[in-house]
């Protein structure tokens, strides 16, 4: 572990990012993205696969995981990453705070957290813009772990990292994103990072779920017919239907939706020869992806979760000021 820590400290110092907070993919330069990936590779190689998962890189610091919306993967991987790095990591569920129960304002809550002198805040909130607002009120760095329909930058970093591991580069790769683009913060960040890294992006799904002017704003292609959209693509990326954001009001029935947009073997066979299937989770089986594909050898869904831990180890070690 001692040798590991020496190497890690050297690598972290060498890869200092240009940002203090991670709110949007727009905040990151290409260089920042490469640095994050380099440190992620390091953790993948030397750390979690080893026997000893615990080190003291962030010893003496504290991290608050502040989640106003449900989460399995994001919250646990941030919590585990903080703990593996030796930081005191606590979880706060928005539901039990004075803000939700006693009417304390968001700004007052932010100032209270600030007074506790946490060294980093990870924030998930149902309203777009909340992480940015909080970051303006407190001294500690803030990581956006998903804000409403807006962005989920750490998920997009995991996605881009997974594609890069698979194909060596993102440049020129053909990716189709299918589903509830309108309500998906994952899509918001994913499209941004894919365009930034030079991939070709097509989006598919019901017309009612396409954000207005998405083609011009993000320079992506739209192909409503998913059977055509999959042709020769390197990556088929499915988004979860956001039921909690009223998604079911946008198409006639779930059965109809699944028939048109599920990733099944037929559609996978129309994609490029070594295409992979991705999804940020949680997956609605048989609606987003058929079980045989989800559990098949082209699926990278579980690898994405593993990469999520490594990437969050990298991000915390790069953003916490020690
Ligand atoms: C996503 C989220 O909550 O934004 N989950 C995740 O972090 N992997 C995606 C989703 O819930 O659909």
Tab-separated table of C-alpha atoms and ligand atoms in Angstrom:
chain	number	residue	atom	x	y	z
A	1	UNK	CA	0.000	0.000	0.000
A	2	UNK	CA	2.806	2.457	0.765
A	3	UNK	CA	4.189	2.154	-2.744
A	4	UNK	CA	0.686	2.454	-4.133
A	5	UNK	CA	0.087	5.678	-2.202
A	6	UNK	CA	3.310	7.197	-3.409
A	7	UNK	CA	2.437	6.409	-7.006
A	8	UNK	CA	-1.111	7.657	-6.529
A	9	UNK	CA	-0.014	10.973	-5.014
A	10	UNK	CA	2.375	11.546	-7.869
A	11	UNK	CA	-0.295	10.775	-10.460
A	12	UNK	CA	-2.921	12.956	-8.754
A	13	UNK	CA	-0.537	15.922	-8.548
A	14	UNK	CA	0.383	15.485	-12.201
A	15	UNK	CA	-3.244	15.370	-13.322
A	16	UNK	CA	-4.677	18.375	-11.509
A	17	UNK	CA	-7.994	19.393	-13.096
A	18	UNK	CA	-8.953	22.861	-14.315
A	19	UNK	CA	-12.210	22.753	-12.314
A	20	UNK	CA	-13.148	23.010	-8.612
A	21	UNK	CA	-16.696	21.695	-8.991
A	22	UNK	CA	-18.154	19.160	-11.401
A	23	UNK	CA	-21.590	20.489	-12.303
A	24	UNK	CA	-21.807	19.979	-16.064
A	25	UNK	CA	-19.818	18.164	-18.744
A	26	UNK	CA	-19.443	21.644	-20.276
A	27	UNK	CA	-17.125	22.497	-17.343
A	28	UNK	CA	-14.563	19.918	-18.469
A	29	UNK	CA	-11.912	20.377	-21.117
A	30	UNK	CA	-10.851	17.410	-23.224
A	31	UNK	CA	-7.629	17.478	-21.280
A	32	UNK	CA	-9.540	17.196	-17.972
A	33	UNK	CA	-11.424	14.196	-19.329
A	34	UNK	CA	-8.184	12.495	-20.329
A	35	UNK	CA	-6.700	13.177	-16.893
A	36	UNK	CA	-9.726	11.694	-15.139
A	37	UNK	CA	-9.461	8.602	-17.359
A	38	UNK	CA	-5.750	8.220	-16.640
A	39	UNK	CA	-6.325	8.268	-12.879
A	40	UNK	CA	-9.305	5.910	-13.297
A	41	UNK	CA	-7.028	3.464	-15.138
A	42	UNK	CA	-4.633	3.635	-12.230
A	43	UNK	CA	-7.296	2.764	-9.658
A	44	UNK	CA	-8.609	0.001	-11.892
A	45	UNK	CA	-5.159	-1.483	-12.208
A	46	UNK	CA	-3.665	-1.136	-8.765
A	47	UNK	CA	-6.361	-0.637	-6.253
A	48	UNK	CA	-9.725	-2.288	-6.195
A	49	UNK	CA	-8.556	-5.514	-7.804
A	50	UNK	CA	-5.893	-5.813	-5.103
A	51	UNK	CA	-6.607	-7.415	-1.762
A	52	UNK	CA	-6.417	-4.242	0.267
A	53	UNK	CA	-9.088	-1.799	-0.784
A	54	UNK	CA	-8.381	0.757	1.893
A	55	UNK	CA	-5.789	3.499	1.684
A	56	UNK	CA	-5.240	6.809	3.392
A	57	UNK	CA	-5.055	9.209	0.433
A	58	UNK	CA	-7.989	11.244	1.792
A	59	UNK	CA	-7.434	10.545	5.499
A	60	UNK	CA	-8.586	13.429	7.682
A	61	UNK	CA	-11.164	14.675	5.185
A	62	UNK	CA	-14.934	14.365	5.205
A	63	UNK	CA	-17.321	13.899	2.317
A	64	UNK	CA	-21.090	14.363	2.412
A	65	UNK	CA	-23.239	12.332	0.053
A	66	UNK	CA	-26.433	14.415	-0.088
A	67	UNK	CA	-29.230	12.699	-2.016
A	68	UNK	CA	-32.707	14.166	-2.460
A	69	UNK	CA	-33.639	11.454	-4.975
A	70	UNK	CA	-33.320	7.685	-5.008
A	71	UNK	CA	-30.064	6.076	-6.007
A	72	UNK	CA	-28.408	2.677	-5.843
A	73	UNK	CA	-25.288	2.756	-8.003
A	74	UNK	CA	-24.306	6.403	-7.752
A	75	UNK	CA	-24.693	6.758	-4.006
A	76	UNK	CA	-23.085	3.477	-3.025
A	77	UNK	CA	-20.151	3.877	-5.399
A	78	UNK	CA	-19.436	7.403	-4.151
A	79	UNK	CA	-19.746	6.206	-0.563
A	80	UNK	CA	-17.489	3.203	-1.124
A	81	UNK	CA	-14.987	5.318	-3.042
A	82	UNK	CA	-14.782	7.860	-0.201
A	83	UNK	CA	-14.339	5.087	2.354
A	84	UNK	CA	-11.722	3.237	0.311
A	85	UNK	CA	-9.750	6.473	0.171
A	86	UNK	CA	-9.872	6.860	3.949
A	87	UNK	CA	-12.262	9.834	4.047
A	88	UNK	CA	-15.075	10.033	6.615
A	89	UNK	CA	-18.039	9.712	4.301
A	90	UNK	CA	-21.584	10.280	5.482
A	91	UNK	CA	-24.876	9.900	3.672
A	92	UNK	CA	-27.701	12.377	4.058
A	93	UNK	CA	-31.033	11.609	2.533
A	94	UNK	CA	-32.851	14.807	1.595
A	95	UNK	CA	-36.064	13.219	2.805
A	96	UNK	CA	-35.050	13.383	6.456
A	97	UNK	CA	-33.565	16.857	6.494
A	98	UNK	CA	-34.980	20.010	8.064
A	99	UNK	CA	-35.322	21.285	4.535
A	100	UNK	CA	-37.899	18.682	3.578
A	101	UNK	CA	-39.545	18.364	6.985
A	102	UNK	CA	-39.247	21.790	8.594
A	103	UNK	CA	-39.107	24.208	5.711
A	104	UNK	CA	-35.453	25.248	5.941
A	105	UNK	CA	-34.390	26.872	2.674
A	106	UNK	CA	-31.872	25.327	0.313
A	107	UNK	CA	-29.439	28.188	0.892
A	108	UNK	CA	-29.713	27.865	4.692
A	109	UNK	CA	-29.123	24.125	4.360
A	110	UNK	CA	-26.068	24.833	2.192
A	111	UNK	CA	-24.699	27.258	4.756
A	112	UNK	CA	-25.216	24.721	7.534
A	113	UNK	CA	-23.271	22.147	5.556
A	114	UNK	CA	-20.605	24.750	4.953
A	115	UNK	CA	-20.288	25.392	8.681
A	116	UNK	CA	-19.600	21.686	9.174
A	117	UNK	CA	-16.551	22.126	6.945
A	118	UNK	CA	-17.013	19.133	4.728
A	119	UNK	CA	-14.275	18.753	2.139
A	120	UNK	CA	-16.569	17.750	-0.699
A	121	UNK	CA	-20.321	17.539	-1.279
A	122	UNK	CA	-21.940	15.111	-3.697
A	123	UNK	CA	-25.435	16.314	-4.491
A	124	UNK	CA	-28.399	14.723	-6.255
A	125	UNK	CA	-31.549	16.794	-6.500
A	126	UNK	CA	-34.835	16.647	-8.408
A	127	UNK	CA	-34.532	20.235	-9.601
A	128	UNK	CA	-32.176	21.284	-12.366
A	129	UNK	CA	-29.600	23.858	-11.312
A	130	UNK	CA	-29.525	22.992	-7.595
A	131	UNK	CA	-25.879	21.766	-7.532
A	132	UNK	CA	-24.789	24.974	-9.252
A	133	UNK	CA	-26.693	27.092	-6.772
A	134	UNK	CA	-25.205	25.230	-3.794
A	135	UNK	CA	-21.691	25.386	-5.244
A	136	UNK	CA	-21.997	29.165	-5.244
A	137	UNK	CA	-22.818	29.167	-1.521
A	138	UNK	CA	-20.203	26.889	-0.023
A	139	UNK	CA	-16.432	26.584	0.046
A	140	UNK	CA	-16.152	22.844	-0.573
A	141	UNK	CA	-16.152	21.403	-4.109
A	142	UNK	CA	-19.530	20.120	-5.286
A	143	UNK	CA	-20.125	17.148	-7.580
A	144	UNK	CA	-23.456	16.979	-9.375
A	145	UNK	CA	-24.786	13.431	-8.954
A	146	UNK	CA	-27.852	14.195	-11.083
A	147	UNK	CA	-30.075	17.303	-11.148
A	148	UNK	CA	-33.624	16.865	-12.385
A	149	UNK	CA	-33.825	16.422	-16.152
A	150	UNK	CA	-30.617	18.309	-16.659
A	151	UNK	CA	-27.287	16.513	-16.245
A	152	UNK	CA	-25.517	13.589	-14.592
A	153	UNK	CA	-21.874	14.252	-15.457
A	154	UNK	CA	-20.251	11.403	-13.532
A	155	UNK	CA	-22.475	8.873	-15.317
A	156	UNK	CA	-21.412	10.330	-18.677
A	157	UNK	CA	-17.761	10.055	-17.683
A	158	UNK	CA	-18.312	6.392	-16.825
A	159	UNK	CA	-20.071	5.833	-20.143
A	160	UNK	CA	-17.351	7.514	-22.188
A	161	UNK	CA	-14.655	5.665	-20.229
A	162	UNK	CA	-16.404	2.337	-20.904
A	163	UNK	CA	-16.585	3.040	-24.657
A	164	UNK	CA	-12.939	4.076	-24.682
A	165	UNK	CA	-11.893	0.874	-22.885
A	166	UNK	CA	-13.801	-1.141	-25.438
A	167	UNK	CA	-12.662	0.525	-28.664
A	168	UNK	CA	-9.507	2.416	-27.668
A	169	UNK	CA	-11.019	5.784	-28.597
A	170	UNK	CA	-14.333	7.579	-28.936
A	171	UNK	CA	-13.419	9.518	-32.037
A	172	UNK	CA	-15.571	8.506	-35.004
A	173	UNK	CA	-17.488	5.867	-33.038
A	174	UNK	CA	-21.161	5.581	-33.964
A	175	UNK	CA	-23.502	5.628	-31.009
A	176	UNK	CA	-27.262	5.478	-30.837
A	177	UNK	CA	-29.047	6.603	-27.683
A	178	UNK	CA	-32.615	5.347	-27.452
A	179	UNK	CA	-35.555	6.167	-25.214
A	180	UNK	CA	-36.692	8.923	-22.935
A	181	UNK	CA	-34.247	11.586	-24.077
A	182	UNK	CA	-36.543	14.376	-22.945
A	183	UNK	CA	-36.523	13.528	-19.232
A	184	UNK	CA	-33.099	11.939	-19.032
A	185	UNK	CA	-30.288	13.802	-17.307
A	186	UNK	CA	-28.085	10.898	-18.360
A	187	UNK	CA	-28.730	11.839	-22.000
A	188	UNK	CA	-28.046	15.505	-21.186
A	189	UNK	CA	-24.510	14.741	-20.053
A	190	UNK	CA	-23.874	11.788	-22.363
A	191	UNK	CA	-24.607	13.711	-25.559
A	192	UNK	CA	-22.307	16.511	-24.390
A	193	UNK	CA	-19.366	14.219	-23.624
A	194	UNK	CA	-19.768	12.194	-26.827
A	195	UNK	CA	-19.776	15.334	-28.973
A	196	UNK	CA	-16.785	16.684	-27.084
A	197	UNK	CA	-14.808	13.504	-27.657
A	198	UNK	CA	-15.635	13.295	-31.384
A	199	UNK	CA	-18.182	10.472	-31.479
A	200	UNK	CA	-21.139	10.470	-33.904
A	201	UNK	CA	-24.432	10.564	-32.050
A	202	UNK	CA	-27.863	9.432	-33.231
A	203	UNK	CA	-30.870	9.605	-30.960
A	204	UNK	CA	-33.982	7.498	-31.301
A	205	UNK	CA	-37.278	7.082	-29.462
A	206	UNK	CA	-40.819	8.422	-29.552
A	207	UNK	CA	-41.159	11.849	-31.179
A	208	UNK	CA	-42.852	13.100	-28.039
A	209	UNK	CA	-39.686	12.388	-26.055
A	210	UNK	CA	-37.262	14.386	-28.176
A	211	UNK	CA	-36.280	17.745	-26.726
A	212	UNK	CA	-37.058	20.656	-29.041
A	213	UNK	CA	-34.304	21.612	-31.470
A	214	UNK	CA	-32.042	18.874	-30.113
A	215	UNK	CA	-30.516	18.321	-33.566
A	216	UNK	CA	-29.305	21.894	-33.911
A	217	UNK	CA	-28.385	22.499	-30.288
A	218	UNK	CA	-26.270	19.359	-29.950
A	219	UNK	CA	-25.462	18.523	-33.550
A	220	UNK	CA	-26.915	15.021	-33.337
A	221	UNK	CA	-28.973	13.003	-35.802
A	222	UNK	CA	-32.513	11.876	-35.045
A	223	UNK	CA	-33.800	8.577	-36.425
A	224	UNK	CA	-37.240	7.767	-35.058
A	225	UNK	CA	-37.251	4.278	-36.560
A	226	UNK	CA	-35.093	2.351	-34.103
A	227	UNK	CA	-34.677	-0.589	-36.514
A	228	UNK	CA	-32.922	1.790	-38.885
A	229	UNK	CA	-31.144	3.707	-36.132
A	230	UNK	CA	-29.225	0.622	-34.930
A	231	UNK	CA	-27.712	-0.169	-38.329
A	232	UNK	CA	-23.913	-0.324	-38.148
A	233	UNK	CA	-23.738	1.357	-34.749
A	234	UNK	CA	-20.854	0.518	-32.414
A	235	UNK	CA	-22.835	1.269	-29.279
A	236	UNK	CA	-26.531	0.819	-28.519
A	237	UNK	CA	-27.256	2.898	-25.408
A	238	UNK	CA	-30.675	2.548	-23.805
A	239	UNK	CA	-32.150	5.074	-21.381
A	240	UNK	CA	-34.558	4.133	-18.640
A	241	UNK	CA	-38.094	5.374	-19.030
A	242	UNK	CA	-38.452	8.001	-16.330
A	243	UNK	CA	-41.780	6.855	-14.859
A	244	UNK	CA	-41.360	9.159	-11.878
A	245	UNK	CA	-41.223	12.099	-14.293
A	246	UNK	CA	-44.483	11.140	-15.997
A	247	UNK	CA	-42.931	9.285	-18.951
A	248	UNK	CA	-45.952	7.035	-19.471
A	249	UNK	CA	-48.004	9.959	-20.718
A	250	UNK	CA	-45.839	10.225	-23.839
A	251	UNK	CA	-46.834	7.029	-25.726
A	252	UNK	CA	-49.888	4.784	-26.051
A	253	UNK	CA	-48.778	1.828	-23.911
A	254	UNK	CA	-45.699	0.231	-22.408
A	255	UNK	CA	-46.183	-2.753	-24.691
A	256	UNK	CA	-46.155	-0.493	-27.719
A	257	UNK	CA	-43.064	1.315	-26.450
A	258	UNK	CA	-41.158	-1.921	-25.809
A	259	UNK	CA	-42.038	-3.281	-29.247
A	260	UNK	CA	-40.524	-0.277	-30.961
A	261	UNK	CA	-37.568	0.579	-28.783
A	262	UNK	CA	-36.387	-2.432	-26.752
A	263	UNK	CA	-32.853	-3.621	-27.521
A	264	UNK	CA	-33.304	-7.251	-28.550
A	265	UNK	CA	-31.160	-9.763	-30.414
A	266	UNK	CA	-32.615	-8.874	-33.801
A	267	UNK	CA	-31.679	-5.256	-33.403
A	268	UNK	CA	-28.268	-6.091	-31.968
A	269	UNK	CA	-27.609	-8.216	-35.071
A	270	UNK	CA	-28.198	-5.182	-37.280
A	271	UNK	CA	-25.574	-3.172	-35.408
A	272	UNK	CA	-21.814	-3.283	-36.131
A	273	UNK	CA	-20.153	-6.680	-35.735
A	274	UNK	CA	-18.577	-6.001	-32.353
A	275	UNK	CA	-21.231	-3.601	-31.054
A	276	UNK	CA	-21.835	-3.262	-27.341
A	277	UNK	CA	-25.000	-2.568	-25.345
A	278	UNK	CA	-25.073	-0.013	-22.553
A	279	UNK	CA	-27.561	1.327	-19.992
A	280	UNK	CA	-26.957	3.498	-16.905
A	281	UNK	CA	-29.253	1.373	-14.711
A	282	UNK	CA	-31.671	0.710	-13.221
A	283	UNK	CA	-32.854	-1.343	-16.202
A	284	UNK	CA	-36.528	-2.017	-16.888
A	285	UNK	CA	-36.074	-5.526	-18.229
A	286	UNK	CA	-38.013	-6.370	-21.401
A	287	UNK	CA	-38.888	-2.679	-21.871
A	288	UNK	CA	-35.430	-1.083	-22.240
A	289	UNK	CA	-33.413	-4.253	-22.953
A	290	UNK	CA	-34.403	-7.899	-23.356
A	291	UNK	CA	-32.959	-10.159	-20.660
A	292	UNK	CA	-31.016	-12.315	-23.136
A	293	UNK	CA	-29.206	-9.197	-24.388
A	294	UNK	CA	-28.714	-7.687	-20.925
A	295	UNK	CA	-27.111	-10.901	-19.730
A	296	UNK	CA	-25.377	-11.668	-23.003
A	297	UNK	CA	-21.748	-11.183	-23.978
A	298	UNK	CA	-22.293	-7.829	-25.721
A	299	UNK	CA	-23.741	-6.158	-22.644
A	300	UNK	CA	-21.444	-3.820	-20.719
A	301	UNK	CA	-24.074	-2.836	-18.145
A	302	UNK	CA	-22.355	-4.470	-15.160
A	303	UNK	CA	-18.902	-3.399	-16.280
A	304	UNK	CA	-20.235	0.174	-16.259
A	305	UNK	CA	-21.067	-0.209	-12.572
A	306	UNK	CA	-17.552	-1.464	-11.829
A	307	UNK	CA	-16.035	1.366	-13.866
A	308	UNK	CA	-18.259	3.723	-11.868
A	309	UNK	CA	-16.438	2.861	-8.677
A	310	UNK	CA	-13.005	3.320	-10.247
A	311	UNK	CA	-13.949	6.589	-11.877
A	312	UNK	CA	-15.411	7.980	-8.651
A	313	UNK	CA	-12.248	6.986	-6.783
A	314	UNK	CA	-10.371	9.055	-9.357
A	315	UNK	CA	-12.722	12.032	-9.163
A	316	UNK	CA	-12.723	12.214	-5.372
A	317	UNK	CA	-8.957	11.965	-5.189
A	318	UNK	CA	-8.643	14.719	-7.823
A	319	UNK	CA	-11.239	17.114	-6.396
A	320	UNK	CA	-10.866	16.892	-2.619
A	321	UNK	CA	-8.301	19.468	-1.519
A	322	UNK	CA	-5.929	17.742	0.871
B	1	LIG	C1	-29.695	7.352	-13.418
B	1	LIG	C2	-30.223	8.536	-12.679
B	1	LIG	O1	-30.753	8.448	-11.567
B	1	LIG	O2	-30.074	9.599	-13.235
B	1	LIG	N1	-29.231	6.319	-12.623
B	1	LIG	C3	-27.891	6.304	-12.413
B	1	LIG	O3	-27.368	7.173	-11.776
B	1	LIG	N2	-27.194	5.302	-12.953
B	1	LIG	C4	-30.529	6.857	-14.478
B	1	LIG	C5	-31.958	6.563	-14.191
B	1	LIG	O4	-32.433	6.582	-13.073
B	1	LIG	O5	-32.618	6.296	-15.181
